[in-house]
Amino acid sequence: MKGESAKNIDEYIAAYPEDVQEVLQTMRTTIHEAAPEAQEAIKYGIPTFILNGNLVHFGGYKNHIGFYPAPMGIEAFKEETKVYETGKGTLQFPLNKPMPLDLVTRIVKFRVKRNLEKVKK
């Protein structure tokens, strides 16, 4: 990962080629709009949004953007996410295709709701 030693998300994004920077910035903006109360950080060497614990992470790779909404974030959208390469808690969005920003928004909002429910318990 290129931005692994970044101190913040701006530094992380700046380490990528311009075309990838645009996609990473769009992901960042989309997540912010879906979770305006979330705080930004770099955790595990990648951009992380925090709201009552880790909310979601994302990162740039050679051929894709990794999106990490935790296993529950993928399971809740199983039908829509099955078209993407996945791992436990991971979605891979190919750089040569449009980013599924609507899906990202809905997953982030789902994760916000779940993380805020932890506060109420």
C-alpha positions as a printed NumPy array, in Angstrom:
array([[  0.   ,   0.   ,   0.   ],
       [  1.393,   3.358,  -1.02 ],
       [  0.053,   5.516,   1.79 ],
       [  0.983,   3.203,   4.65 ],
       [  3.115,   5.775,   6.492],
       [  0.571,   8.579,   6.047],
       [ -0.309,  10.595,   9.139],
       [ -3.768,  11.521,   7.851],
       [ -6.136,  10.831,   4.976],
       [ -4.913,  13.813,   2.946],
       [ -1.364,  12.414,   2.986],
       [ -2.652,   8.93 ,   2.192],
       [ -4.574,  10.105,  -0.874],
       [ -1.707,  12.332,  -2.071],
       [  0.555,   9.26 ,  -2.38 ],
       [ -1.498,   7.902,  -5.314],
       [ -1.634,   8.812,  -9.011],
       [ -4.055,  11.614,  -9.815],
       [ -6.767,   9.366, -11.282],
       [ -6.755,   7.137,  -8.18 ],
       [ -6.663,  10.219,  -5.933],
       [ -9.958,  11.315,  -7.472],
       [-11.583,   7.963,  -6.711],
       [-10.207,   7.885,  -3.153],
       [-11.404,  11.448,  -2.537],
       [-14.841,  10.528,  -3.883],
       [-14.991,   7.565,  -1.494],
       [-13.967,   9.837,   1.373],
       [-16.639,  12.41 ,   0.508],
       [-19.314,   9.734,   0.089],
       [-18.519,   8.256,   3.502],
       [-18.503,  11.721,   5.107],
       [-21.902,  12.516,   3.632],
       [-23.346,   9.228,   4.92 ],
       [-21.722,   9.621,   8.353],
       [-21.129,  13.323,   8.999],
       [-20.427,  12.76 ,  12.709],
       [-17.644,  10.239,  12.036],
       [-14.039,  11.179,  12.735],
       [-11.178,  10.461,  10.342],
       [ -8.036,   8.532,  11.222],
       [ -5.408,   6.275,   9.741],
       [ -5.638,   2.789,  11.235],
       [ -4.026,  -0.356,   9.904],
       [ -2.272,   1.965,   7.436],
       [ -5.503,   2.95 ,   5.664],
       [ -8.179,   5.672,   5.96 ],
       [-10.636,   4.886,   8.721],
       [-13.846,   6.501,   9.867],
       [-14.66 ,   6.211,  13.553],
       [-18.05 ,   6.574,  15.229],
       [-18.412,   4.701,  18.487],
       [-15.641,   2.397,  17.294],
       [-14.371,   1.685,  13.807],
       [-17.079,   2.389,  11.265],
       [-15.489,   1.672,   7.867],
       [-12.053,   1.688,   6.256],
       [-11.017,   2.11 ,   2.63 ],
       [ -7.761,   1.928,   0.724],
       [ -6.151,   2.185,  -2.671],
       [ -4.567,  -0.75 ,  -4.477],
       [ -3.166,  -1.351,  -7.936],
       [ -6.424,  -2.432,  -9.569],
       [ -9.138,  -1.714,  -7.02 ],
       [-10.359,   0.277,  -4.053],
       [-10.719,  -1.831,  -0.935],
       [-13.749,  -1.051,   1.22 ],
       [-13.967,  -2.572,   4.682],
       [-17.386,  -2.253,   6.333],
       [-16.891,  -5.302,   8.616],
       [-18.583,  -8.627,   7.891],
       [-22.001,  -7.366,   9.038],
       [-21.85 ,  -4.527,   6.498],
       [-21.402,  -7.027,   3.694],
       [-23.832,  -9.633,   4.999],
       [-26.666,  -7.081,   5.207],
       [-26.194,  -6.292,   1.486],
       [-25.308,  -9.802,   0.35 ],
       [-27.23 ,  -9.739,  -2.931],
       [-25.728,  -6.438,  -4.062],
       [-22.184,  -7.189,  -2.936],
       [-21.905, -10.631,  -4.506],
       [-20.783,  -9.081,  -7.824],
       [-17.573,  -7.835,  -6.149],
       [-14.531,  -9.728,  -4.966],
       [-14.945, -10.14 ,  -1.255],
       [-13.209, -11.461,   1.782],
       [-14.232, -11.429,   5.415],
       [-15.306,  -7.82 ,   5.855],
       [-13.826,  -6.709,   2.513],
       [-15.211,  -5.509,  -0.806],
       [-13.037,  -4.8  ,  -3.832],
       [-14.287,  -2.178,  -6.262],
       [-12.361,  -2.361,  -9.577],
       [-10.763,   0.913, -10.632],
       [-11.822,   0.344, -14.245],
       [-15.534,   0.472, -13.337],
       [-17.701,   3.158, -11.744],
       [-17.64 ,   3.113,  -7.947],
       [-20.971,   1.928,  -6.49 ],
       [-21.386,   5.093,  -4.413],
       [-25.064,   4.485,  -3.669],
       [-24.178,   1.079,  -2.248],
       [-21.306,   2.581,  -0.225],
       [-23.699,   5.193,   1.175],
       [-26.262,   2.603,   2.225],
       [-23.631,   0.347,   3.807],
       [-22.123,   3.271,   5.751],
       [-25.564,   4.348,   7.013],
       [-26.243,   0.76 ,   8.063],
       [-22.927,   0.67 ,   9.955],
       [-23.692,   4.042,  11.613],
       [-27.004,   2.666,  12.858],
       [-25.326,  -0.484,  14.195],
       [-22.505,   1.413,  15.89 ],
       [-24.936,   3.844,  17.522],
       [-27.051,   0.922,  18.771],
       [-23.999,  -0.199,  20.758],
       [-24.271,   3.045,  22.761],
       [-27.884,   2.347,  23.727],
       [-27.195,  -1.119,  25.135]])
